[in-house]
Amino acid sequence: KQEVTQIPAALSVPEGENLVLNCSFTDSAIYNLQWFRQDPGKGLTSLLLIQSSQREQTSGRLNASLDKSSGRSTLYIAASQPGDSATYLCAVKAGSYQLTFGKGTKLSVIP
Amino acid sequence: ETGVTQSPTHLIKTRGQQVTLRCSSQSGHNTVSWYQQALGQGPQFIFQYYREEENGRGNFPPRFSGLQFPNYSSELNVNALELDDSALYLCASSIGQGASDTQYFGPGTRLTVL
């Protein structure tokens, strides 16, 4: 059974700092990995999707990497801003195409 | 292009009642998935519908059921509500059920069971 773990559960950083969020998964037979952002009480916004054959994806200040063999992904956020405050969720797609999610990392960026 | 929409936004029910949640897929999408997100947890897969048929189900009891209509909109029905059913219910649509097809999520329905 696929399990996804995200560390840390919560993170507080001053504005302008670069930061890394971690995601690990137990079964490396995945099709892709996706990072989402969730604001309180809201739905999910897709940030980056990495196919299993790819090593990384970039969008603006965000960079996500994937090491399938070790079951790890990182989300790098450069020059953090207060508007980046949200919960970040990592999800993998495998098997019957459902997404398996971690519990998320709650990020607070302090002005 | 219209994104994924869900209704209602919020809902309050009592134990033992039944509830129906609705989802309209993004234009051109024929696959809908439903997820349950309890407070402080990641979303959990309930089931997926592809062209009006259920083609995948997570670890949820039969009192969770669904439908997909010819226009690919979908319903999630929950019978005999329990307190633990209180959660944010998310619907996601995709252009197909392939491994590389991205799922686009709606804003969710917040269900509170008293």
Coordinates of N, CA and C in Angstrom, one line a residue, chain A residues 31-32 34 36 38 41-44 49 51 93 97-99 101-103, chain B residues 35 37 41-43 45 88 90 97-103 105-107:
Chain A
Y31 N 3.4 6.8 -11.5 CA 3.3 7.4 -12.8 C 3.8 8.9 -12.8
N32 N 3.4 9.6 -11.7 CA 3.8 10.9 -11.6 C 3.6 11.4 -10.1
Q34 N 2.7 15.1 -7.9 CA 2.1 16.4 -8.0 C 2.2 17.1 -6.7
F36 N 0.5 20.3 -4.7 CA -0.6 21.2 -4.6 C -0.5 22.2 -3.5
Q38 N -3.0 24.4 -0.9 CA -4.4 24.5 -0.4 C -4.5 25.7 0.7
G41 N -9.7 26.0 4.2 CA -11.1 25.7 3.8 C -11.3 25.7 2.3
K42 N -10.3 25.7 1.5 CA -10.5 25.8 0.1 C -10.1 24.5 -0.6
G43 N -10.3 24.5 -1.9 CA -9.9 23.3 -2.7 C -8.4 23.3 -3.0
L44 N -8.0 22.5 -3.9 CA -6.5 22.3 -4.2 C -6.2 23.0 -5.5
L49 N 3.6 19.3 -11.7 CA 3.4 17.9 -11.9 C 4.7 17.3 -12.5
Q51 N 6.4 14.0 -14.2 CA 6.2 12.6 -14.7 C 7.3 11.7 -14.1
K93 N 0.6 9.4 -8.1 CA -0.3 8.6 -8.9 C 0.3 7.3 -9.3
Y97 N -4.6 4.6 -10.8 CA -4.7 6.1 -11.2 C -5.2 7.0 -10.1
Q98 N -5.5 6.5 -8.9 CA -6.0 7.4 -7.9 C -4.7 8.2 -7.4
L99 N -5.0 9.3 -6.8 CA -3.9 10.1 -6.2 C -3.8 9.7 -4.7
F101 N -2.3 11.0 -1.2 CA -1.7 12.3 -0.7 C -1.0 12.1 0.6
G102 N -0.1 13.0 0.9 CA 0.5 13.2 2.2 C -0.5 14.1 3.0
K103 N -0.1 14.3 4.3 CA -0.9 15.2 5.2 C -0.7 16.6 5.0
Chain B
Y35 N -12.9 12.8 -3.4 CA -12.0 12.6 -2.3 C -12.6 13.2 -1.0
Q37 N -11.6 14.8 2.7 CA -10.4 15.4 3.4 C -10.9 15.8 4.8
Q41 N -5.9 16.4 7.7 CA -5.4 15.2 6.9 C -5.3 15.6 5.4
G42 N -4.6 14.7 4.7 CA -4.6 14.8 3.3 C -5.9 14.2 2.7
P43 N -6.3 14.5 1.5 CA -7.5 13.9 0.9 C -7.3 12.4 0.7
F45 N -8.9 9.0 -1.3 CA -9.7 8.7 -2.5 C -10.9 7.9 -2.1
L88 N -14.2 17.9 4.3 CA -14.3 18.6 3.1 C -14.3 17.5 2.0
L90 N -14.0 16.8 -1.9 CA -13.4 17.3 -3.1 C -13.7 16.5 -4.3
Q97 N -8.7 8.8 -18.1 CA -8.2 8.1 -16.9 C -6.8 7.6 -17.0
G98 N -6.1 8.2 -18.0 CA -4.7 7.8 -18.2 C -3.8 8.2 -17.1
A99 N -2.6 7.6 -17.0 CA -1.7 7.9 -16.0 C -1.2 9.3 -16.0
S100 N -1.1 9.9 -17.2 CA -0.5 11.2 -17.3 C -1.6 12.3 -17.3
D101 N -2.8 11.9 -17.1 CA -3.9 12.9 -17.2 C -4.0 13.6 -15.8
T102 N -3.9 15.0 -15.9 CA -3.9 15.8 -14.6 C -5.3 15.9 -14.1
Q103 N -5.5 15.8 -12.8 CA -6.8 16.0 -12.2 C -6.9 17.4 -11.7
F105 N -9.1 20.1 -9.5 CA -9.9 20.0 -8.3 C -10.9 21.2 -8.2
G106 N -12.1 20.9 -7.7 CA -13.1 21.9 -7.4 C -12.8 22.5 -6.0
P107 N -13.6 23.5 -5.6 CA -13.4 24.2 -4.3 C -13.9 23.3 -3.1

